[in-house]
Coordinates of C-alpha atoms in Angstrom, one line a residue:
X1 CA 0.1 0.2 -0.1
X2 CA 2.4 2.5 0.9
X3 CA 4.6 1.7 -1.9
X4 CA 2.3 2.2 -4.7
X5 CA 0.9 5.8 -2.9
X6 CA 5.2 6.8 -3.3
X7 CA 5.7 6.8 -6.5
X8 CA 2.0 8.4 -7.2
X9 CA 3.3 11.4 -5.3
X10 CA 6.7 11.4 -7.1
X11 CA 5.1 11.3 -11.1
X12 CA 2.9 14.4 -9.7
X13 CA 5.9 16.6 -8.3
X14 CA 7.7 15.5 -11.5
X15 CA 4.5 16.6 -13.6
X16 CA 4.8 20.0 -11.5
X17 CA 8.2 20.8 -12.1
X18 CA 8.6 20.1 -16.0
X19 CA 5.0 22.4 -16.1
X20 CA 5.5 25.0 -13.4
X21 CA 4.9 28.2 -16.1
X22 CA 2.3 26.3 -17.5
X23 CA 0.4 25.0 -14.2
X24 CA 1.2 28.9 -13.3
X25 CA -1.1 30.3 -16.2
X26 CA -3.7 28.1 -15.0
X27 CA -3.9 29.4 -12.0
X28 CA -3.7 32.7 -13.2
X29 CA -6.3 31.9 -15.8
X30 CA -8.9 30.8 -13.1
X31 CA -8.2 33.2 -10.6
X32 CA -9.8 36.1 -13.4
X33 CA -12.7 33.4 -14.1
X34 CA -13.2 33.4 -10.8
X35 CA -13.7 37.0 -10.5
X36 CA -15.5 37.4 -13.7
X37 CA -18.5 34.9 -11.9
X38 CA -18.3 37.0 -8.8
X39 CA -18.6 40.3 -10.8
X40 CA -21.6 38.6 -12.9
X41 CA -23.4 37.9 -9.4
X42 CA -22.8 41.8 -8.7
X43 CA -24.3 42.5 -12.1
X44 CA -27.4 40.3 -11.8
X45 CA -27.5 41.2 -7.7
X46 CA -27.9 37.3 -6.8
X47 CA -24.2 38.0 -5.1
X48 CA -25.7 38.6 -0.6
X49 CA -23.1 41.6 -1.0
X50 CA -25.0 43.3 -3.4
X51 CA -28.1 42.7 -2.0
X52 CA -26.7 44.4 1.6
X53 CA -25.5 46.7 -0.4
X54 CA -29.1 48.1 -2.5
X55 CA -30.6 47.5 1.8
X56 CA -28.3 50.2 2.6
X57 CA -28.8 52.8 -0.3
X58 CA -32.3 52.7 0.1
X59 CA -32.3 52.8 3.8
X60 CA -29.7 56.1 3.0
X61 CA -32.4 57.3 0.8
X62 CA -35.3 57.5 3.7
X63 CA -32.8 58.9 6.6
X64 CA -32.0 61.7 3.4
X65 CA -35.7 62.4 2.9
X66 CA -36.7 62.7 7.3
X67 CA -33.8 65.0 7.2
X68 CA -35.0 66.7 4.3
X69 CA -38.4 66.8 5.7
X70 CA -36.8 68.0 9.3
X71 CA -35.0 71.1 8.1
X72 CA -38.4 71.3 6.6
X73 CA -39.4 71.7 9.7
X74 CA -36.6 73.4 11.4
X75 CA -36.8 76.0 9.2
X76 CA -40.9 76.7 9.2
X77 CA -40.6 76.6 13.1
X78 CA -37.4 79.4 13.0
X79 CA -40.2 81.4 10.3
X80 CA -43.1 81.3 13.1
X81 CA -40.7 82.0 16.0
X82 CA -39.3 85.4 14.4
X83 CA -43.0 86.4 13.0
X84 CA -43.8 85.6 16.8
X85 CA -41.3 87.9 17.6
X86 CA -42.3 90.2 15.7
X87 CA -45.6 90.5 16.4
X88 CA -44.8 90.9 20.4
X89 CA -42.5 93.9 19.4
X90 CA -45.6 95.6 17.6

């Protein structure tokens, strides 16, 4: 059993030594394809990161809307306070 297992790793390591550049090329080809798959997932929205990003963008829009409403209310309160102060002076 052990004698048969030893030649297989030796032959594998020999092929690795012979084809170092080809194995590196294969590795570099695999990496961009994985990145391309991730990129396609991002484009199609099936990536959980994209889903979370969309959720956060929607939340920011909601908060911006709330902020605008609060600022408008503050502006209106300041205006009514000025009017009240003018009425008191008169």
